[in-house]
PDB file of C-alpha atoms in Angstrom:
ATOM      1  CA  MET A   1      -0.260  16.737  -7.313  1.00 30.00           C
ATOM      2  CA  ALA A   2      -0.208  13.910  -9.810  1.00 31.00           C
ATOM      3  CA  SER A   3      -2.825  11.651 -11.244  1.00 31.00           C
ATOM      4  CA  SER A   4      -2.538   8.029 -10.136  1.00 34.00           C
ATOM      5  CA  SER A   5      -2.734   4.546 -11.462  1.00 36.00           C
ATOM      6  CA  SER A   6      -2.531   1.375  -9.406  1.00 38.00           C
ATOM      7  CA  CYS A   7      -2.708  -2.390  -9.205  1.00 40.00           C
ATOM      8  CA  PHE A   8      -5.195  -4.131  -6.922  1.00 39.00           C
ATOM      9  CA  LEU A   9      -4.624  -7.517  -5.424  1.00 42.00           C
ATOM     10  CA  ARG A  10      -7.845  -8.967  -4.041  1.00 39.00           C
ATOM     11  CA  SER A  11      -5.652  -9.985  -1.205  1.00 39.00           C
ATOM     12  CA  ILE A  12      -2.996  -7.496  -2.173  1.00 44.00           C
ATOM     13  CA  LEU A  13      -3.313  -4.259  -4.117  1.00 49.00           C
ATOM     14  CA  PHE A  14      -0.890  -2.221  -6.168  1.00 46.00           C
ATOM     15  CA  SER A  15      -1.509   1.391  -7.075  1.00 43.00           C
ATOM     16  CA  SER A  16       0.490   3.608  -9.380  1.00 40.00           C
ATOM     17  CA  PRO A  17       0.462   7.410  -9.848  1.00 37.00           C
ATOM     18  CA  THR A  18       1.901   9.105 -12.863  1.00 34.00           C
ATOM     19  CA  ASN A  19       3.690  12.290 -13.847  1.00 33.00           C
ATOM     20  CA  PHE A  20       5.531  13.210 -10.678  1.00 32.00           C
ATOM     21  CA  PRO A  21       9.246  13.815 -10.205  1.00 33.00           C
ATOM     22  CA  SER A  22      11.454  11.103  -8.785  1.00 33.00           C
ATOM     23  CA  ARG A  23      12.262  11.527  -5.208  1.00 31.00           C
ATOM     24  CA  SER A  24      15.622  -0.083  -3.239  1.00 34.00           C
ATOM     25  CA  ASP A  25      14.087  -7.330  -4.149  1.00 37.00           C
ATOM     26  CA  CYS A  26      13.932  -9.820  -3.189  1.00 35.00           C
ATOM     27  CA  LEU A  27      12.091 -12.861  -4.188  1.00 34.00           C
ATOM     28  CA  SER A  28      12.736 -16.479  -3.658  1.00 34.00           C
ATOM     29  CA  PRO A  29      15.229 -18.027  -6.082  1.00 33.00           C
ATOM     30  CA  PHE A  30      12.297 -19.102  -8.250  1.00 33.00           C
ATOM     31  CA  PHE A  31      11.414 -15.544  -9.234  1.00 34.00           C
ATOM     32  CA  PRO A  32      13.236 -12.598 -10.751  1.00 33.00           C
ATOM     33  CA  LYS A  33      14.943 -10.617  -8.049  1.00 36.00           C
ATOM     34  CA  ASN A  34      13.361  -7.371  -9.129  1.00 36.00           C
ATOM     35  CA  LEU A  35       9.736  -7.895  -8.141  1.00 38.00           C
ATOM     36  CA  THR A  36       8.925  -4.245  -7.493  1.00 32.00           C
ATOM     37  CA  CYS A  37       6.359  -2.181  -9.415  1.00 31.00           C
ATOM     38  CA  SER A  38       8.053   0.854 -10.760  1.00 30.00           C
ATOM     39  CA  SER A  39       8.883   2.429 -14.060  1.00 30.00           C
ATOM     40  CA  PRO A  40      12.594   2.832 -14.782  1.00 31.00           C
ATOM     41  CA  SER A  41      12.958   6.330 -16.158  1.00 33.00           C
ATOM     42  CA  THR A  42      10.405   8.979 -17.103  1.00 34.00           C
ATOM     43  CA  PRO A  43       7.698   9.752 -14.567  1.00 35.00           C
ATOM     44  CA  SER A  44       6.844   6.547 -12.700  1.00 36.00           C
ATOM     45  CA  PRO A  45       3.392   5.307 -11.850  1.00 39.00           C
ATOM     46  CA  LEU A  46       2.784   4.239  -8.259  1.00 39.00           C
ATOM     47  CA  LEU A  47       1.912   0.715  -7.301  1.00 40.00           C
ATOM     48  CA  SER A  48      -0.224   0.071  -4.290  1.00 40.00           C
ATOM     49  CA  VAL A  49      -0.856  -3.379  -2.876  1.00 40.00           C
ATOM     50  CA  SER A  50      -3.710  -3.803  -0.414  1.00 38.00           C
ATOM     51  CA  SER A  51      -4.052  -6.989   1.545  1.00 36.00           C
ATOM     52  CA  ILE A  52      -7.575  -8.234   2.009  1.00 39.00           C
ATOM     53  CA  GLY A  53      -6.708 -11.825   2.812  1.00 43.00           C
ATOM     54  CA  SER A  54      -7.403 -13.555   6.093  1.00 46.00           C
ATOM     55  CA  GLY A  55      -5.087 -13.331   9.061  1.00 53.00           C
ATOM     56  CA  SER A  56      -4.420 -11.768  12.416  1.00 52.00           C
ATOM     57  CA  ILE A  57      -4.838  -8.036  11.911  1.00 49.00           C
ATOM     58  CA  ARG A  58      -3.542  -4.915  13.610  1.00 50.00           C
ATOM     59  CA  ARG A  59      -4.704  -1.564  12.329  1.00 47.00           C
ATOM     60  CA  VAL A  60      -2.840   1.601  13.230  1.00 46.00           C
ATOM     61  CA  GLY A  61      -4.358   5.064  12.742  1.00 43.00           C
ATOM     62  CA  ASP A  62      -3.193   7.900  10.541  1.00 42.00           C
ATOM     63  CA  SER A  63       0.244   9.306  11.363  1.00 38.00           C
ATOM     64  CA  ARG A  64      -1.048  12.850  11.629  1.00 38.00           C
ATOM     65  CA  ARG A  65      -2.929  12.134  14.812  1.00 40.00           C
ATOM     66  CA  LYS A  66      -1.385  13.120  18.094  1.00 37.00           C
ATOM     67  CA  LEU A  67       0.247  10.281  19.990  1.00 36.00           C
ATOM     68  CA  SER A  68      -2.483  10.438  22.604  1.00 37.00           C
ATOM     69  CA  GLU A  69      -5.024   9.758  19.887  1.00 37.00           C
ATOM     70  CA  VAL A  70      -3.296   6.775  18.276  1.00 35.00           C
ATOM     71  CA  ARG A  71      -5.485   3.754  18.328  1.00 37.00           C
ATOM     72  CA  SER A  72      -4.836   0.122  17.563  1.00 38.00           C
ATOM     73  CA  MET A  73      -7.526  -2.248  16.434  1.00 37.00           C
ATOM     74  CA  ALA A  74      -6.625  -5.897  16.715  1.00 36.00           C
ATOM     75  CA  SER A  75      -8.600  -8.709  15.219  1.00 38.00           C
ATOM     76  CA  THR A  76      -7.458 -12.208  16.070  1.00 38.00           C
ATOM     77  CA  ALA A  77      -8.698 -15.199  14.126  1.00 38.00           C
ATOM     78  CA  SER A  78      -9.018 -18.660  15.630  1.00 40.00           C
ATOM     79  CA  GLN A  79     -10.141 -21.900  14.061  1.00 48.00           C
ATOM     80  CA  THR A  80     -12.354 -24.503  15.666  1.00 44.00           C
ATOM     81  CA  GLY A  81     -14.187 -27.100  13.577  1.00 42.00           C
ATOM     82  CA  LYS A  82     -15.654 -24.210  11.618  1.00 46.00           C
ATOM     83  CA  GLU A  83     -13.818 -20.923  11.141  1.00 48.00           C
ATOM     84  CA  GLU A  84     -14.773 -18.415  13.815  1.00 51.00           C
ATOM     85  CA  ASN A  85     -13.350 -14.968  14.382  1.00 60.00           C
ATOM     86  CA  LYS A  86     -12.683 -13.603  17.838  1.00 72.00           C
ATOM     87  CA  LYS A  87     -12.281  -9.844  17.624  1.00 80.00           C
ATOM     88  CA  ARG A  88     -10.666  -7.555  20.130  1.00 84.00           C
ATOM     89  CA  VAL A  89     -10.321  -3.792  20.026  1.00 88.00           C
ATOM     90  CA  GLU A  90      -7.501  -2.194  21.976  1.00 89.00           C
ATOM     91  CA  ILE A  91      -6.984   1.536  22.536  1.00 92.00           C
ATOM     92  CA  PHE A  92      -3.589   2.935  23.515  1.00 93.00           C
ATOM     93  CA  ASP A  93      -2.897   6.296  25.145  1.00 94.00           C
ATOM     94  CA  THR A  94       0.435   6.669  23.364  1.00 94.00           C
ATOM     95  CA  GLU A  95       2.107   5.336  20.250  1.00 94.00           C
ATOM     96  CA  GLU A  96       4.997   4.136  22.444  1.00 96.00           C
ATOM     97  CA  ASN A  97       2.669   1.811  24.361  1.00 95.00           C
ATOM     98  CA  LEU A  98       1.205   0.620  21.082  1.00 94.00           C
ATOM     99  CA  ALA A  99       4.688  -0.198  19.726  1.00 96.00           C
ATOM    100  CA  ILE A 100       5.599  -2.156  22.882  1.00 96.00           C
ATOM    101  CA  ASP A 101       2.382  -4.188  22.782  1.00 95.00           C
ATOM    102  CA  LEU A 102       2.638  -4.729  19.040  1.00 95.00           C
ATOM    103  CA  ALA A 103       6.160  -6.132  19.446  1.00 96.00           C
ATOM    104  CA  LYS A 104       5.004  -8.671  22.043  1.00 96.00           C
ATOM    105  CA  TYR A 105       1.919  -9.579  20.036  1.00 96.00           C
ATOM    106  CA  THR A 106       3.939 -10.094  16.848  1.00 97.00           C
ATOM    107  CA  ALA A 107       6.723 -12.035  18.600  1.00 97.00           C
ATOM    108  CA  ASP A 108       4.151 -14.397  20.126  1.00 97.00           C
ATOM    109  CA  LEU A 109       2.499 -14.957  16.747  1.00 97.00           C
ATOM    110  CA  SER A 110       5.870 -15.517  15.108  1.00 98.00           C
ATOM    111  CA  ASP A 111       6.797 -18.161  17.681  1.00 97.00           C
ATOM    112  CA  LYS A 112       3.425 -19.869  17.273  1.00 97.00           C
ATOM    113  CA  PHE A 113       3.449 -20.139  13.484  1.00 97.00           C
ATOM    114  CA  CYS A 114       7.163 -20.951  13.192  1.00 97.00           C
ATOM    115  CA  LYS A 115       6.610 -23.911  15.516  1.00 96.00           C
ATOM    116  CA  GLU A 116       3.380 -24.991  13.842  1.00 96.00           C
ATOM    117  CA  ARG A 117       4.383 -24.785  10.196  1.00 94.00           C
ATOM    118  CA  GLY A 118       7.957 -23.549   9.945  1.00 96.00           C
ATOM    119  CA  ALA A 119       7.146 -20.116   8.503  1.00 97.00           C
ATOM    120  CA  PHE A 120       5.649 -16.782   9.515  1.00 98.00           C
ATOM    121  CA  THR A 121       4.036 -14.598   6.839  1.00 98.00           C
ATOM    122  CA  VAL A 122       3.627 -10.863   7.454  1.00 97.00           C
ATOM    123  CA  VAL A 123       2.010  -8.355   5.098  1.00 96.00           C
ATOM    124  CA  VAL A 124       2.103  -4.602   5.682  1.00 95.00           C
ATOM    125  CA  SER A 125       0.809  -1.399   4.160  1.00 91.00           C
ATOM    126  CA  GLY A 126       2.777   1.848   4.046  1.00 86.00           C
ATOM    127  CA  GLY A 127       2.385   4.902   6.209  1.00 85.00           C
ATOM    128  CA  SER A 128       3.286   5.473   9.834  1.00 86.00           C
ATOM    129  CA  LEU A 129       2.628   1.952  11.081  1.00 87.00           C
ATOM    130  CA  ILE A 130       6.064   0.751   9.906  1.00 92.00           C
ATOM    131  CA  LYS A 131       7.728   2.907  12.553  1.00 93.00           C
ATOM    132  CA  SER A 132       5.599   1.187  15.187  1.00 94.00           C
ATOM    133  CA  LEU A 133       7.486  -2.050  14.459  1.00 95.00           C
ATOM    134  CA  ARG A 134      10.703  -0.624  15.910  1.00 95.00           C
ATOM    135  CA  LYS A 135      10.387  -2.461  19.251  1.00 96.00           C
ATOM    136  CA  LEU A 136      10.533  -5.809  17.440  1.00 96.00           C
ATOM    137  CA  VAL A 137      14.189  -5.137  16.731  1.00 95.00           C
ATOM    138  CA  GLU A 138      14.851  -5.492  20.460  1.00 95.00           C
ATOM    139  CA  VAL A 139      13.275  -8.974  20.746  1.00 95.00           C
ATOM    140  CA  ASP A 140      15.977 -11.662  20.877  1.00 93.00           C
ATOM    141  CA  SER A 141      13.730 -14.712  20.629  1.00 93.00           C
ATOM    142  CA  ILE A 142      12.402 -14.150  17.084  1.00 97.00           C
ATOM    143  CA  ASP A 143      13.537 -16.601  14.402  1.00 97.00           C
ATOM    144  CA  TRP A 144      13.909 -14.083  11.569  1.00 98.00           C
ATOM    145  CA  SER A 145      15.062 -16.781   9.122  1.00 98.00           C
ATOM    146  CA  ARG A 146      11.480 -18.072   8.952  1.00 98.00           C
ATOM    147  CA  TRP A 147       9.860 -14.718   8.264  1.00 98.00           C
ATOM    148  CA  HIS A 148       8.311 -13.951   4.855  1.00 98.00           C
ATOM    149  CA  PHE A 149       7.552 -10.262   4.355  1.00 98.00           C
ATOM    150  CA  PHE A 150       5.003  -8.875   1.866  1.00 97.00           C
ATOM    151  CA  TRP A 151       3.419  -5.538   0.984  1.00 96.00           C
ATOM    152  CA  VAL A 152      -0.317  -4.908   0.681  1.00 92.00           C
ATOM    153  CA  ASP A 153       0.313  -1.799  -1.337  1.00 90.00           C
ATOM    154  CA  GLU A 154       3.225  -0.354  -3.244  1.00 90.00           C
ATOM    155  CA  ARG A 155       3.867   2.462  -5.656  1.00 88.00           C
ATOM    156  CA  VAL A 156       5.370   1.894  -9.058  1.00 87.00           C
ATOM    157  CA  VAL A 157       8.621   3.691  -8.330  1.00 88.00           C
ATOM    158  CA  PRO A 158      12.231   2.566  -7.838  1.00 92.00           C
ATOM    159  CA  LYS A 159      13.009   1.101  -4.432  1.00 94.00           C
ATOM    160  CA  HIS A 160      15.189   4.076  -3.532  1.00 94.00           C
ATOM    161  CA  HIS A 161      12.382   6.549  -4.292  1.00 93.00           C
ATOM    162  CA  GLU A 162      10.958   8.522  -1.371  1.00 92.00           C
ATOM    163  CA  ASP A 163       7.433   7.352  -2.276  1.00 89.00           C
ATOM    164  CA  SER A 164       8.409   3.663  -2.163  1.00 92.00           C
ATOM    165  CA  ASN A 165       6.807   1.600   0.601  1.00 93.00           C
ATOM    166  CA  TYR A 166       9.728  -0.802   0.226  1.00 95.00           C
ATOM    167  CA  LYS A 167      12.139   2.005   1.103  1.00 96.00           C
ATOM    168  CA  LEU A 168       9.958   3.048   4.025  1.00 95.00           C
ATOM    169  CA  ALA A 169       9.931  -0.501   5.433  1.00 96.00           C
ATOM    170  CA  TYR A 170      13.621  -1.049   4.715  1.00 96.00           C
ATOM    171  CA  ASP A 171      14.823   2.174   6.289  1.00 96.00           C
ATOM    172  CA  ASN A 172      12.711   1.855   9.420  1.00 95.00           C
ATOM    173  CA  PHE A 173      12.628  -1.908  10.009  1.00 96.00           C
ATOM    174  CA  LEU A 174      13.971  -4.401   7.465  1.00 97.00           C
ATOM    175  CA  SER A 175      17.539  -3.030   7.483  1.00 97.00           C
ATOM    176  CA  LYS A 176      17.682  -3.697  11.243  1.00 97.00           C
ATOM    177  CA  VAL A 177      16.598  -7.353  11.306  1.00 97.00           C
ATOM    178  CA  PRO A 178      18.165 -10.437   9.603  1.00 97.00           C
ATOM    179  CA  ILE A 179      15.238 -11.567   7.453  1.00 98.00           C
ATOM    180  CA  PRO A 180      16.750 -13.415   4.437  1.00 97.00           C
ATOM    181  CA  PRO A 181      16.684 -11.144   1.348  1.00 96.00           C
ATOM    182  CA  GLY A 182      14.941 -13.928  -0.575  1.00 97.00           C
ATOM    183  CA  ASN A 183      12.037 -13.716   1.873  1.00 98.00           C
ATOM    184  CA  LEU A 184      11.286 -10.055   1.121  1.00 98.00           C
ATOM    185  CA  TYR A 185       8.666  -9.951  -1.605  1.00 97.00           C
ATOM    186  CA  ALA A 186       8.829  -6.551  -3.261  1.00 96.00           C
ATOM    187  CA  ILE A 187       7.210  -5.764  -6.594  1.00 94.00           C
ATOM    188  CA  ASN A 188       9.066  -5.607  -9.905  1.00 94.00           C
ATOM    189  CA  ASP A 189       9.657  -1.909 -10.427  1.00 91.00           C
ATOM    190  CA  SER A 190      10.721  -2.435 -14.040  1.00 93.00           C
ATOM    191  CA  LEU A 191       7.157  -3.383 -15.047  1.00 93.00           C
ATOM    192  CA  SER A 192       3.958  -1.453 -15.577  1.00 91.00           C
ATOM    193  CA  ALA A 193       1.453  -1.431 -12.714  1.00 90.00           C
ATOM    194  CA  GLN A 194      -0.701  -4.101 -14.358  1.00 92.00           C
ATOM    195  CA  ALA A 195       2.251  -6.325 -15.263  1.00 94.00           C
ATOM    196  CA  ALA A 196       3.678  -5.927 -11.755  1.00 93.00           C
ATOM    197  CA  ALA A 197       0.333  -6.956 -10.257  1.00 93.00           C
ATOM    198  CA  ASP A 198       0.222 -10.059 -12.477  1.00 95.00           C
ATOM    199  CA  ASP A 199       3.828 -10.849 -11.566  1.00 96.00           C
ATOM    200  CA  TYR A 200       3.103 -10.523  -7.848  1.00 96.00           C
ATOM    201  CA  GLU A 201       0.060 -12.782  -8.115  1.00 96.00           C
ATOM    202  CA  THR A 202       2.180 -15.419  -9.864  1.00 96.00           C
ATOM    203  CA  CYS A 203       4.665 -15.218  -7.009  1.00 96.00           C
ATOM    204  CA  LEU A 204       1.938 -15.614  -4.377  1.00 97.00           C
ATOM    205  CA  LYS A 205       0.479 -18.646  -6.120  1.00 96.00           C
ATOM    206  CA  HIS A 206       3.909 -20.240  -6.236  1.00 97.00           C
ATOM    207  CA  LEU A 207       4.295 -19.653  -2.504  1.00 97.00           C
ATOM    208  CA  VAL A 208       0.935 -21.346  -1.928  1.00 96.00           C
ATOM    209  CA  LYS A 209       2.171 -24.394  -3.843  1.00 96.00           C
ATOM    210  CA  THR A 210       5.320 -24.511  -1.734  1.00 95.00           C
ATOM    211  CA  ASN A 211       3.269 -24.174   1.489  1.00 94.00           C
ATOM    212  CA  VAL A 212       4.758 -20.840   2.504  1.00 96.00           C
ATOM    213  CA  LEU A 213       1.355 -19.189   2.105  1.00 96.00           C
ATOM    214  CA  ARG A 214      -2.059 -20.647   2.794  1.00 94.00           C
ATOM    215  CA  VAL A 215      -5.410 -19.851   1.217  1.00 93.00           C
ATOM    216  CA  SER A 216      -8.666 -19.252   3.008  1.00 92.00           C
ATOM    217  CA  ASP A 217     -11.133 -22.145   2.796  1.00 91.00           C
ATOM    218  CA  SER A 218     -14.009 -19.676   2.681  1.00 90.00           C
ATOM    219  CA  THR A 219     -12.704 -17.153   0.121  1.00 90.00           C
ATOM    220  CA  GLY A 220      -9.915 -18.914  -1.785  1.00 91.00           C
ATOM    221  CA  PHE A 221      -7.653 -15.875  -1.333  1.00 92.00           C
ATOM    222  CA  PRO A 222      -4.212 -15.775   0.297  1.00 92.00           C
ATOM    223  CA  LYS A 223      -4.102 -16.047   4.051  1.00 94.00           C
ATOM    224  CA  PHE A 224      -1.313 -14.288   5.928  1.00 96.00           C
ATOM    225  CA  ASP A 225      -0.361 -14.993   9.528  1.00 97.00           C
ATOM    226  CA  LEU A 226      -0.247 -11.281  10.373  1.00 96.00           C
ATOM    227  CA  MET A 227      -1.673  -8.294   8.500  1.00 94.00           C
ATOM    228  CA  LEU A 228      -0.629  -4.807   9.586  1.00 94.00           C
ATOM    229  CA  LEU A 229      -2.841  -2.178   7.987  1.00 91.00           C
ATOM    230  CA  GLY A 230      -3.070   1.563   8.430  1.00 88.00           C
ATOM    231  CA  MET A 231      -6.212   3.559   7.699  1.00 87.00           C
ATOM    232  CA  GLY A 232      -6.390   7.074   6.274  1.00 85.00           C
ATOM    233  CA  PRO A 233      -8.730   9.781   7.586  1.00 87.00           C
ATOM    234  CA  ASP A 234     -11.082   9.127   4.659  1.00 87.00           C
ATOM    235  CA  GLY A 235     -11.277   5.429   5.540  1.00 88.00           C
ATOM    236  CA  HIS A 236      -8.992   4.166   2.780  1.00 86.00           C
ATOM    237  CA  VAL A 237      -6.698   1.198   3.378  1.00 86.00           C
ATOM    238  CA  ALA A 238      -3.704   0.928   1.036  1.00 84.00           C
ATOM    239  CA  SER A 239      -5.172   1.815  -2.379  1.00 82.00           C
ATOM    240  CA  LEU A 240      -8.699   0.736  -1.539  1.00 84.00           C
ATOM    241  CA  PHE A 241     -10.803   3.883  -1.299  1.00 85.00           C
ATOM    242  CA  PRO A 242     -14.416   3.967  -0.064  1.00 88.00           C
ATOM    243  CA  GLY A 243     -16.823   3.828  -2.983  1.00 86.00           C
ATOM    244  CA  HIS A 244     -14.174   2.947  -5.569  1.00 84.00           C
ATOM    245  CA  GLY A 245     -15.090   0.183  -8.001  1.00 81.00           C
ATOM    246  CA  LEU A 246     -11.948  -1.717  -7.085  1.00 84.00           C
ATOM    247  CA  CYS A 247     -13.524  -2.563  -3.741  1.00 86.00           C
ATOM    248  CA  SER A 248     -15.889  -4.860  -5.641  1.00 85.00           C
ATOM    249  CA  GLU A 249     -13.087  -6.891  -7.226  1.00 86.00           C
ATOM    250  CA  ASN A 250     -13.586 -10.497  -6.102  1.00 85.00           C
ATOM    251  CA  LYS A 251     -11.512 -12.643  -8.440  1.00 88.00           C
ATOM    252  CA  LYS A 252      -8.004 -11.254  -8.827  1.00 91.00           C
ATOM    253  CA  TRP A 253      -5.449 -11.773  -6.085  1.00 93.00           C
ATOM    254  CA  VAL A 254      -3.568  -8.692  -7.221  1.00 91.00           C
ATOM    255  CA  ALA A 255      -5.017  -5.855  -9.273  1.00 86.00           C
ATOM    256  CA  SER A 256      -3.968  -2.446 -10.542  1.00 86.00           C
ATOM    257  CA  ILE A 257      -5.658   0.914 -10.127  1.00 80.00           C
ATOM    258  CA  THR A 258      -5.104   3.835 -12.481  1.00 77.00           C
ATOM    259  CA  ASP A 259      -7.327   6.460 -10.897  1.00 80.00           C
ATOM    260  CA  SER A 260      -6.371   6.502  -7.233  1.00 76.00           C
ATOM    261  CA  PRO A 261      -8.081   9.431  -5.446  1.00 75.00           C
ATOM    262  CA  LYS A 262      -4.884  10.061  -3.487  1.00 70.00           C
ATOM    263  CA  PRO A 263      -1.840  10.771  -5.643  1.00 61.00           C
ATOM    264  CA  PRO A 264       1.536  11.214  -3.940  1.00 51.00           C
ATOM    265  CA  SER A 265       2.444  14.676  -2.689  1.00 32.00           C
ATOM    266  CA  LEU A 266       5.143  16.475  -4.601  1.00 30.00           C
TER     267      LEU A 266
END
């Protein structure tokens, strides 16, 4: 096991572990292509980005549960004169049924936001939930050119590293759909966890200025159209662990964490 360090984004969080053996950038033209948190040689810290911003949310349980125990929690936000949240909890008997429903739900949201504002912003965490996106690949009606894909947590490792959430998403989903490379917002893996967090926040603020991202009127933090978050058995989401001081961060959009309770397995 290795000790960890991370970056926390109030709306997105990066975490980075250190001293473990090694195991691929994509920004808009306005930013360096290598926006992934990872150290180049020597043992790399991990970067974890946790999204806490507003948006439609689907939560998928820990991958170690049996398929019959997989649960999906969906929270759908709607706006009337004042912001009101309509929440819905759905329970699926199998992960296959969850994946089918998630594909339809996501495709409908994509169509809605692409028509309304010409873009669809999706932010994901790591873990098993990425594999539950596989049914989306079969949907012909999605306008992938308008998708903008972000990570709520990432480890400070090269993109080809087995602990990279970028690699996980690329291998299981991104390599199978034609989202423009410039719309995949990975961290800069040549930077330290803190520098990568600052770099990612700069990128997000630029995307707000160009109307790709929105901010919440109530919190001032980034607002994604769809947030897909997994939850660990201890209740942690991305690199936000119950009781950790980072959960009280209320100013930074992206922050780093250097003492993550869950280092990567070796």
